[in-house]
PDB file of C-alpha atoms in Angstrom:
ATOM      1  CA  UNK A  19     -82.546  89.657 -11.866  1.00 52.00           C
ATOM      2  CA  UNK A  20     -79.070  88.271 -11.450  1.00 59.00           C
ATOM      3  CA  UNK A  21     -77.575  88.438  -8.015  1.00 64.00           C
ATOM      4  CA  UNK A  22     -74.306  90.356  -7.854  1.00 70.00           C
ATOM      5  CA  UNK A  23     -71.395  88.526  -6.345  1.00 72.00           C
ATOM      6  CA  UNK A  24     -69.736  90.327  -3.488  1.00 77.00           C
ATOM      7  CA  UNK A  25     -66.149  89.901  -2.395  1.00 74.00           C
ATOM      8  CA  UNK A  26     -67.277  87.717   0.537  1.00 79.00           C
ATOM      9  CA  UNK A  27     -69.195  85.422  -1.868  1.00 74.00           C
ATOM     10  CA  UNK A  28     -66.125  84.991  -4.040  1.00 81.00           C
ATOM     11  CA  UNK A  29     -63.838  84.324  -1.076  1.00 84.00           C
ATOM     12  CA  UNK A  30     -66.307  81.816   0.371  1.00 85.00           C
ATOM     13  CA  UNK A  31     -66.561  79.852  -2.870  1.00 85.00           C
ATOM     14  CA  UNK A  32     -62.810  79.967  -3.304  1.00 89.00           C
ATOM     15  CA  UNK A  33     -62.303  78.627   0.217  1.00 90.00           C
ATOM     16  CA  UNK A  34     -64.789  75.810  -0.403  1.00 89.00           C
ATOM     17  CA  UNK A  35     -63.060  74.943  -3.684  1.00 89.00           C
ATOM     18  CA  UNK A  36     -59.646  74.831  -2.013  1.00 91.00           C
ATOM     19  CA  UNK A  37     -60.995  72.577   0.756  1.00 91.00           C
ATOM     20  CA  UNK A  38     -62.498  70.199  -1.820  1.00 87.00           C
ATOM     21  CA  UNK A  39     -59.219  70.087  -3.740  1.00 87.00           C
ATOM     22  CA  UNK A  40     -57.283  69.500  -0.510  1.00 88.00           C
ATOM     23  CA  UNK A  41     -59.539  66.544   0.372  1.00 85.00           C
ATOM     24  CA  UNK A  42     -59.738  64.965  -3.080  1.00 83.00           C
ATOM     25  CA  UNK A  43     -56.203  65.558  -4.368  1.00 84.00           C
ATOM     26  CA  UNK A  44     -54.559  62.641  -2.471  1.00 83.00           C
ATOM     27  CA  UNK A  45     -57.313  60.288  -3.641  1.00 84.00           C
ATOM     28  CA  UNK A  46     -56.900  61.394  -7.243  1.00 85.00           C
ATOM     29  CA  UNK A  47     -53.142  60.831  -7.017  1.00 84.00           C
ATOM     30  CA  UNK A  48     -53.612  57.285  -5.693  1.00 84.00           C
ATOM     31  CA  UNK A  49     -56.260  56.456  -8.301  1.00 85.00           C
ATOM     32  CA  UNK A  50     -54.074  57.804 -11.100  1.00 84.00           C
ATOM     33  CA  UNK A  51     -50.977  55.960  -9.869  1.00 83.00           C
ATOM     34  CA  UNK A  52     -52.862  52.650  -9.910  1.00 82.00           C
ATOM     35  CA  UNK A  53     -52.889  52.707 -13.736  1.00 84.00           C
ATOM     36  CA  UNK A  54     -49.184  53.424 -14.310  1.00 82.00           C
ATOM     37  CA  UNK A  55     -47.087  50.998 -16.346  1.00 80.00           C
ATOM     38  CA  UNK A  56     -43.997  51.564 -14.209  1.00 78.00           C
ATOM     39  CA  UNK A  57     -43.039  49.137 -11.460  1.00 74.00           C
ATOM     40  CA  UNK A  58     -43.286  51.755  -8.750  1.00 75.00           C
ATOM     41  CA  UNK A  59     -45.774  54.377  -7.612  1.00 73.00           C
ATOM     42  CA  UNK A  60     -45.563  57.499  -9.704  1.00 74.00           C
ATOM     43  CA  UNK A  61     -47.856  60.409 -10.547  1.00 75.00           C
ATOM     44  CA  UNK A  62     -48.748  61.450 -13.151  1.00 77.00           C
ATOM     45  CA  UNK A  63     -48.961  57.823 -14.359  1.00 77.00           C
ATOM     46  CA  UNK A  64     -46.834  56.703 -17.271  1.00 81.00           C
ATOM     47  CA  UNK A  65     -48.958  54.775 -19.713  1.00 79.00           C
ATOM     48  CA  UNK A  66     -52.116  52.884 -18.832  1.00 82.00           C
ATOM     49  CA  UNK A  67     -52.472  49.324 -17.574  1.00 82.00           C
ATOM     50  CA  UNK A  68     -54.773  47.217 -15.426  1.00 84.00           C
ATOM     51  CA  UNK A  69     -52.006  44.801 -14.438  1.00 84.00           C
ATOM     52  CA  UNK A  70     -51.896  46.038 -10.848  1.00 84.00           C
ATOM     53  CA  UNK A  71     -55.587  45.320 -10.423  1.00 87.00           C
ATOM     54  CA  UNK A  72     -54.989  41.838 -11.818  1.00 87.00           C
ATOM     55  CA  UNK A  73     -52.160  41.385  -9.335  1.00 86.00           C
ATOM     56  CA  UNK A  74     -54.504  42.333  -6.515  1.00 86.00           C
ATOM     57  CA  UNK A  75     -57.337  40.000  -7.499  1.00 88.00           C
ATOM     58  CA  UNK A  76     -54.982  37.118  -8.348  1.00 88.00           C
ATOM     59  CA  UNK A  77     -52.822  37.360  -5.220  1.00 85.00           C
ATOM     60  CA  UNK A  78     -53.882  35.005  -2.425  1.00 87.00           C
ATOM     61  CA  UNK A  79     -52.449  37.207   0.324  1.00 85.00           C
ATOM     62  CA  UNK A  80     -54.381  40.272  -0.795  1.00 86.00           C
ATOM     63  CA  UNK A  81     -57.594  38.311  -1.325  1.00 90.00           C
ATOM     64  CA  UNK A  82     -57.320  36.627   2.076  1.00 89.00           C
ATOM     65  CA  UNK A  83     -56.783  39.968   3.813  1.00 89.00           C
ATOM     66  CA  UNK A  84     -59.767  41.411   1.941  1.00 89.00           C
ATOM     67  CA  UNK A  85     -61.931  38.425   2.884  1.00 90.00           C
ATOM     68  CA  UNK A  86     -60.981  38.738   6.555  1.00 89.00           C
ATOM     69  CA  UNK A  87     -61.700  42.475   6.559  1.00 90.00           C
ATOM     70  CA  UNK A  88     -65.075  42.020   4.861  1.00 90.00           C
ATOM     71  CA  UNK A  89     -66.054  39.217   7.220  1.00 91.00           C
ATOM     72  CA  UNK A  90     -64.853  41.135  10.267  1.00 91.00           C
ATOM     73  CA  UNK A  91     -66.675  44.283   9.177  1.00 91.00           C
ATOM     74  CA  UNK A  92     -69.888  42.362   8.538  1.00 93.00           C
ATOM     75  CA  UNK A  93     -69.891  40.515  11.870  1.00 94.00           C
ATOM     76  CA  UNK A  94     -68.852  43.670  13.754  1.00 93.00           C
ATOM     77  CA  UNK A  95     -71.626  45.573  12.051  1.00 92.00           C
ATOM     78  CA  UNK A  96     -74.233  43.008  13.101  1.00 93.00           C
ATOM     79  CA  UNK A  97     -73.044  42.972  16.722  1.00 93.00           C
ATOM     80  CA  UNK A  98     -72.814  46.756  16.965  1.00 93.00           C
ATOM     81  CA  UNK A  99     -76.258  47.179  15.390  1.00 92.00           C
ATOM     82  CA  UNK A 100     -77.875  44.955  18.007  1.00 92.00           C
ATOM     83  CA  UNK A 101     -76.018  46.542  20.924  1.00 93.00           C
ATOM     84  CA  UNK A 102     -76.168  50.096  19.603  1.00 91.00           C
ATOM     85  CA  UNK A 103     -79.841  50.053  18.627  1.00 91.00           C
ATOM     86  CA  UNK A 104     -81.000  48.691  21.980  1.00 90.00           C
ATOM     87  CA  UNK A 105     -78.726  51.113  23.833  1.00 91.00           C
ATOM     88  CA  UNK A 106     -79.915  54.090  21.769  1.00 89.00           C
ATOM     89  CA  UNK A 107     -83.545  53.130  22.393  1.00 88.00           C
ATOM     90  CA  UNK A 108     -82.902  52.982  26.149  1.00 87.00           C
ATOM     91  CA  UNK A 109     -81.066  56.301  26.078  1.00 88.00           C
ATOM     92  CA  UNK A 110     -83.926  57.976  24.225  1.00 82.00           C
ATOM     93  CA  UNK A 111     -86.385  56.800  26.892  1.00 82.00           C
ATOM     94  CA  UNK A 112     -84.132  57.855  29.760  1.00 81.00           C
ATOM     95  CA  UNK A 113     -84.678  61.026  31.786  1.00 81.00           C
ATOM     96  CA  UNK A 114     -80.926  61.708  31.613  1.00 83.00           C
ATOM     97  CA  UNK A 115     -80.698  61.357  27.859  1.00 80.00           C
ATOM     98  CA  UNK A 116     -77.899  63.891  27.342  1.00 80.00           C
ATOM     99  CA  UNK A 117     -75.720  62.347  30.053  1.00 84.00           C
ATOM    100  CA  UNK A 118     -76.016  58.787  28.765  1.00 84.00           C
ATOM    101  CA  UNK A 119     -75.619  59.973  25.197  1.00 83.00           C
ATOM    102  CA  UNK A 120     -72.319  61.656  26.057  1.00 81.00           C
ATOM    103  CA  UNK A 121     -71.198  58.656  28.100  1.00 85.00           C
ATOM    104  CA  UNK A 122     -71.733  56.026  25.401  1.00 84.00           C
ATOM    105  CA  UNK A 123     -70.409  58.197  22.570  1.00 82.00           C
ATOM    106  CA  UNK A 124     -67.280  59.104  24.551  1.00 82.00           C
ATOM    107  CA  UNK A 125     -65.100  56.372  22.896  1.00 80.00           C
ATOM    108  CA  UNK A 126     -65.315  58.341  19.644  1.00 82.00           C
ATOM    109  CA  UNK A 127     -63.392  61.211  21.256  1.00 83.00           C
ATOM    110  CA  UNK A 128     -60.587  58.940  22.489  1.00 83.00           C
ATOM    111  CA  UNK A 129     -57.704  58.397  20.028  1.00 83.00           C
ATOM    112  CA  UNK A 130     -58.012  54.943  18.494  1.00 84.00           C
ATOM    113  CA  UNK A 131     -54.378  54.186  19.298  1.00 86.00           C
ATOM    114  CA  UNK A 132     -55.116  54.683  22.987  1.00 87.00           C
ATOM    115  CA  UNK A 133     -58.202  52.477  22.747  1.00 85.00           C
ATOM    116  CA  UNK A 134     -56.266  49.742  20.960  1.00 86.00           C
ATOM    117  CA  UNK A 135     -53.414  49.816  23.467  1.00 88.00           C
ATOM    118  CA  UNK A 136     -55.833  49.801  26.399  1.00 88.00           C
ATOM    119  CA  UNK A 137     -57.684  46.776  25.027  1.00 88.00           C
ATOM    120  CA  UNK A 138     -54.392  44.978  24.410  1.00 88.00           C
ATOM    121  CA  UNK A 139     -53.286  45.526  28.002  1.00 88.00           C
ATOM    122  CA  UNK A 140     -56.738  44.450  29.215  1.00 87.00           C
ATOM    123  CA  UNK A 141     -56.590  41.108  27.414  1.00 87.00           C
ATOM    124  CA  UNK A 142     -52.966  40.566  28.402  1.00 87.00           C
ATOM    125  CA  UNK A 143     -53.938  41.116  32.049  1.00 87.00           C
ATOM    126  CA  UNK A 144     -56.695  38.526  31.647  1.00 86.00           C
ATOM    127  CA  UNK A 145     -54.248  36.175  29.894  1.00 83.00           C
ATOM    128  CA  UNK A 146     -56.561  35.887  26.891  1.00 82.00           C
ATOM    129  CA  UNK A 147     -54.965  34.759  23.651  1.00 82.00           C
ATOM    130  CA  UNK A 148     -55.473  37.130  20.774  1.00 80.00           C
ATOM    131  CA  UNK A 149     -57.662  35.801  17.993  1.00 80.00           C
ATOM    132  CA  UNK A 150     -60.811  36.444  16.037  1.00 83.00           C
ATOM    133  CA  UNK A 151     -63.048  37.096  19.057  1.00 87.00           C
ATOM    134  CA  UNK A 152     -60.560  39.520  20.613  1.00 88.00           C
ATOM    135  CA  UNK A 153     -60.244  41.426  17.343  1.00 89.00           C
ATOM    136  CA  UNK A 154     -64.025  41.365  16.963  1.00 90.00           C
ATOM    137  CA  UNK A 155     -64.517  42.844  20.430  1.00 89.00           C
ATOM    138  CA  UNK A 156     -62.153  45.692  19.586  1.00 88.00           C
ATOM    139  CA  UNK A 157     -64.062  46.536  16.434  1.00 91.00           C
ATOM    140  CA  UNK A 158     -67.430  46.352  18.193  1.00 91.00           C
ATOM    141  CA  UNK A 159     -66.247  48.646  20.997  1.00 90.00           C
ATOM    142  CA  UNK A 160     -64.974  51.136  18.447  1.00 89.00           C
ATOM    143  CA  UNK A 161     -67.918  51.240  16.024  1.00 90.00           C
ATOM    144  CA  UNK A 162     -70.861  50.853  18.429  1.00 91.00           C
ATOM    145  CA  UNK A 163     -70.760  54.569  19.443  1.00 90.00           C
ATOM    146  CA  UNK A 164     -71.296  55.491  15.792  1.00 89.00           C
ATOM    147  CA  UNK A 165     -74.410  53.329  15.747  1.00 90.00           C
ATOM    148  CA  UNK A 166     -75.639  54.801  19.040  1.00 90.00           C
ATOM    149  CA  UNK A 167     -75.126  58.343  17.776  1.00 88.00           C
ATOM    150  CA  UNK A 168     -77.074  57.731  14.586  1.00 86.00           C
ATOM    151  CA  UNK A 169     -79.864  55.709  16.171  1.00 87.00           C
ATOM    152  CA  UNK A 170     -80.347  58.240  18.982  1.00 86.00           C
ATOM    153  CA  UNK A 171     -81.024  60.862  16.334  1.00 83.00           C
ATOM    154  CA  UNK A 172     -83.526  58.534  14.661  1.00 84.00           C
ATOM    155  CA  UNK A 173     -85.346  57.649  17.880  1.00 84.00           C
ATOM    156  CA  UNK A 174     -85.448  61.330  18.859  1.00 81.00           C
ATOM    157  CA  UNK A 175     -87.556  62.032  15.752  1.00 80.00           C
ATOM    158  CA  UNK A 176     -89.725  58.951  16.279  1.00 77.00           C
ATOM    159  CA  UNK A 177     -93.381  59.519  17.130  1.00 75.00           C
ATOM    160  CA  UNK A 178     -93.865  57.699  20.443  1.00 76.00           C
ATOM    161  CA  UNK A 179     -97.641  57.744  20.061  1.00 78.00           C
ATOM    162  CA  UNK A 180     -97.312  55.013  17.413  1.00 79.00           C
ATOM    163  CA  UNK A 181     -95.920  52.676  20.064  1.00 75.00           C
ATOM    164  CA  UNK A 182     -98.701  53.627  22.445  1.00 75.00           C
ATOM    165  CA  UNK A 183    -101.315  52.737  19.833  1.00 79.00           C
ATOM    166  CA  UNK A 184     -99.667  49.354  19.251  1.00 78.00           C
ATOM    167  CA  UNK A 185     -99.592  48.596  22.975  1.00 76.00           C
ATOM    168  CA  UNK A 186    -103.199  49.694  23.325  1.00 79.00           C
ATOM    169  CA  UNK A 187    -104.239  47.283  20.567  1.00 77.00           C
ATOM    170  CA  UNK A 188    -102.759  44.350  22.467  1.00 77.00           C
ATOM    171  CA  UNK A 189     -99.188  43.952  21.190  1.00 77.00           C
ATOM    172  CA  UNK A 190     -96.501  43.388  23.830  1.00 80.00           C
ATOM    173  CA  UNK A 191     -93.397  45.567  24.119  1.00 79.00           C
ATOM    174  CA  UNK A 192     -91.095  43.198  22.225  1.00 83.00           C
ATOM    175  CA  UNK A 193     -93.519  42.779  19.330  1.00 83.00           C
ATOM    176  CA  UNK A 194     -94.104  46.539  19.240  1.00 82.00           C
ATOM    177  CA  UNK A 195     -90.374  47.220  19.164  1.00 81.00           C
ATOM    178  CA  UNK A 196     -89.699  44.718  16.362  1.00 82.00           C
ATOM    179  CA  UNK A 197     -92.740  45.330  14.180  1.00 82.00           C
ATOM    180  CA  UNK A 198     -93.548  48.985  14.829  1.00 81.00           C
ATOM    181  CA  UNK A 199     -90.562  50.891  16.196  1.00 82.00           C
ATOM    182  CA  UNK A 200     -87.724  49.465  14.086  1.00 82.00           C
ATOM    183  CA  UNK A 201     -89.555  49.786  10.730  1.00 82.00           C
ATOM    184  CA  UNK A 202     -90.270  53.415  11.616  1.00 82.00           C
ATOM    185  CA  UNK A 203     -86.543  54.169  11.988  1.00 83.00           C
ATOM    186  CA  UNK A 204     -85.476  52.163   8.951  1.00 83.00           C
ATOM    187  CA  UNK A 205     -83.441  55.013   7.489  1.00 82.00           C
ATOM    188  CA  UNK A 206     -81.387  55.235  10.676  1.00 84.00           C
ATOM    189  CA  UNK A 207     -80.807  51.477  10.680  1.00 87.00           C
ATOM    190  CA  UNK A 208     -79.574  51.540   7.092  1.00 86.00           C
ATOM    191  CA  UNK A 209     -77.295  54.525   7.615  1.00 85.00           C
ATOM    192  CA  UNK A 210     -75.788  53.302  10.894  1.00 87.00           C
ATOM    193  CA  UNK A 211     -75.193  49.798   9.524  1.00 88.00           C
ATOM    194  CA  UNK A 212     -73.292  51.103   6.510  1.00 86.00           C
ATOM    195  CA  UNK A 213     -71.322  53.578   8.613  1.00 85.00           C
ATOM    196  CA  UNK A 214     -70.396  50.797  11.029  1.00 89.00           C
ATOM    197  CA  UNK A 215     -69.306  48.574   8.150  1.00 90.00           C
ATOM    198  CA  UNK A 216     -67.095  51.253   6.592  1.00 88.00           C
ATOM    199  CA  UNK A 217     -65.460  52.233   9.885  1.00 88.00           C
ATOM    200  CA  UNK A 218     -64.777  48.613  10.821  1.00 89.00           C
ATOM    201  CA  UNK A 219     -63.461  47.704   7.369  1.00 89.00           C
ATOM    202  CA  UNK A 220     -60.969  50.567   7.361  1.00 85.00           C
ATOM    203  CA  UNK A 221     -59.852  50.316  10.969  1.00 86.00           C
ATOM    204  CA  UNK A 222     -56.101  50.055  11.484  1.00 86.00           C
ATOM    205  CA  UNK A 223     -55.173  51.506  14.872  1.00 85.00           C
ATOM    206  CA  UNK A 224     -57.163  48.997  16.938  1.00 87.00           C
ATOM    207  CA  UNK A 225     -56.648  46.032  14.622  1.00 87.00           C
ATOM    208  CA  UNK A 226     -52.881  46.342  14.701  1.00 86.00           C
ATOM    209  CA  UNK A 227     -52.884  45.852  18.494  1.00 87.00           C
ATOM    210  CA  UNK A 228     -55.371  42.980  18.653  1.00 87.00           C
ATOM    211  CA  UNK A 229     -54.706  40.938  15.529  1.00 82.00           C
ATOM    212  CA  UNK A 230     -52.284  38.092  14.877  1.00 79.00           C
ATOM    213  CA  UNK A 231     -50.551  36.769  11.784  1.00 75.00           C
ATOM    214  CA  UNK A 232     -53.541  34.481  11.214  1.00 78.00           C
ATOM    215  CA  UNK A 233     -55.971  37.418  11.004  1.00 79.00           C
ATOM    216  CA  UNK A 234     -54.267  40.053   8.890  1.00 84.00           C
ATOM    217  CA  UNK A 235     -56.868  42.593   7.828  1.00 87.00           C
ATOM    218  CA  UNK A 236     -56.597  44.588   4.621  1.00 87.00           C
ATOM    219  CA  UNK A 237     -55.590  47.912   6.289  1.00 87.00           C
ATOM    220  CA  UNK A 238     -52.806  46.116   8.176  1.00 87.00           C
ATOM    221  CA  UNK A 239     -51.534  44.469   4.999  1.00 87.00           C
ATOM    222  CA  UNK A 240     -51.581  47.808   3.181  1.00 84.00           C
ATOM    223  CA  UNK A 241     -49.666  49.416   6.042  1.00 84.00           C
ATOM    224  CA  UNK A 242     -47.126  46.576   6.095  1.00 83.00           C
ATOM    225  CA  UNK A 243     -46.577  46.667   2.345  1.00 80.00           C
ATOM    226  CA  UNK A 244     -46.001  50.421   2.301  1.00 79.00           C
ATOM    227  CA  UNK A 245     -43.024  49.949   4.618  1.00 77.00           C
ATOM    228  CA  UNK A 246     -41.211  47.561   2.301  1.00 76.00           C
ATOM    229  CA  UNK A 247     -42.556  48.185  -1.193  1.00 72.00           C
ATOM    230  CA  UNK A 248     -43.759  50.886  -3.589  1.00 75.00           C
ATOM    231  CA  UNK A 249     -45.599  48.415  -5.799  1.00 79.00           C
ATOM    232  CA  UNK A 250     -48.491  50.119  -7.648  1.00 82.00           C
ATOM    233  CA  UNK A 251     -50.641  47.217  -6.459  1.00 84.00           C
ATOM    234  CA  UNK A 252     -50.973  49.256  -3.267  1.00 84.00           C
ATOM    235  CA  UNK A 253     -52.615  52.023  -5.273  1.00 84.00           C
ATOM    236  CA  UNK A 254     -54.933  49.510  -6.940  1.00 87.00           C
ATOM    237  CA  UNK A 255     -56.004  48.126  -3.546  1.00 87.00           C
ATOM    238  CA  UNK A 256     -56.527  51.638  -2.171  1.00 86.00           C
ATOM    239  CA  UNK A 257     -58.599  52.557  -5.218  1.00 87.00           C
ATOM    240  CA  UNK A 258     -60.764  49.495  -4.651  1.00 85.00           C
ATOM    241  CA  UNK A 259     -61.357  50.534  -1.034  1.00 85.00           C
ATOM    242  CA  UNK A 260     -62.188  54.109  -2.063  1.00 85.00           C
ATOM    243  CA  UNK A 261     -64.591  52.879  -4.738  1.00 85.00           C
ATOM    244  CA  UNK A 262     -66.329  50.575  -2.265  1.00 82.00           C
ATOM    245  CA  UNK A 263     -66.697  53.417   0.240  1.00 80.00           C
ATOM    246  CA  UNK A 264     -68.119  55.741  -2.415  1.00 81.00           C
ATOM    247  CA  UNK A 265     -70.661  53.112  -3.474  1.00 82.00           C
ATOM    248  CA  UNK A 266     -71.740  52.553   0.124  1.00 77.00           C
ATOM    249  CA  UNK A 267     -72.105  56.287   0.757  1.00 76.00           C
ATOM    250  CA  UNK A 268     -74.130  56.589  -2.447  1.00 77.00           C
ATOM    251  CA  UNK A 269     -76.458  53.838  -1.237  1.00 74.00           C
ATOM    252  CA  UNK A 270     -76.846  55.600   2.110  1.00 69.00           C
ATOM    253  CA  UNK A 271     -77.681  58.860   0.360  1.00 69.00           C
ATOM    254  CA  UNK A 272     -80.275  57.244  -1.900  1.00 68.00           C
ATOM    255  CA  UNK A 273     -81.903  54.835   0.526  1.00 61.00           C
ATOM    256  CA  UNK A 274     -81.811  56.367   3.974  1.00 55.00           C
ATOM    257  CA  UNK A 275     -81.920  60.172   3.653  1.00 53.00           C
ATOM    258  CA  UNK A 276     -78.862  60.286   5.890  1.00 45.00           C
ATOM    259  CA  UNK A 277     -78.741  64.059   5.823  1.00 44.00           C
ATOM    260  CA  UNK A 278     -81.801  64.115   8.099  1.00 48.00           C
ATOM    261  CA  UNK A 279     -80.191  61.976  10.776  1.00 46.00           C
ATOM    262  CA  UNK A 280     -77.700  64.477  12.199  1.00 44.00           C
TER     263      UNK A 280
END
């Protein structure tokens, strides 16, 4: 027997459809504009060409910015995974779990511009020259709360009795943590690592305060180019970033069951 649609069902589906269109429309415009034959951004695109993608992959400036962003995101992800996983494990074993959880996740609620400016003033006060390590510290501070949030959810669902069995059989705490605990929360590790990578790769607000001309990340270069040019290469670069993010999210969905982590 077919279920009759009520007015509330229709309005709900219409609202969901409008939200999806609102979210995806800007992305579709950028993707479409990346194939235009004109020398400036325009939608709908006029003609079809891959020249702007060739410009992106053949331009040293764009490739160098992409390399720096990928390297920065990878190193930041590794650092945040180590710090965030250990912190989340300690929080889960703490009697004041909710308090420490709120404390360490608090940077997520602070506007990134404020965080970037605060870190800039901090390093200026210490008379530390901006460079790779300073930029790395900013990214780690920003993305570690995402790792902590995800890993806390994973450890919360972890069966502690497995650790107790390992300790009873003679394994020490470090060996138990590395060989028993971490493999049991593998889905959380995969999801948090990819989330950390994406957030670090696309970060602009903190990077723009802590970077120098020697370490121009891809988001900063995109932002700079938009101020002085309407070259469709910008759309090609943005499409590449969107495609990479979609692939990563697809991997998370297939490999880690991320929907069960939150």
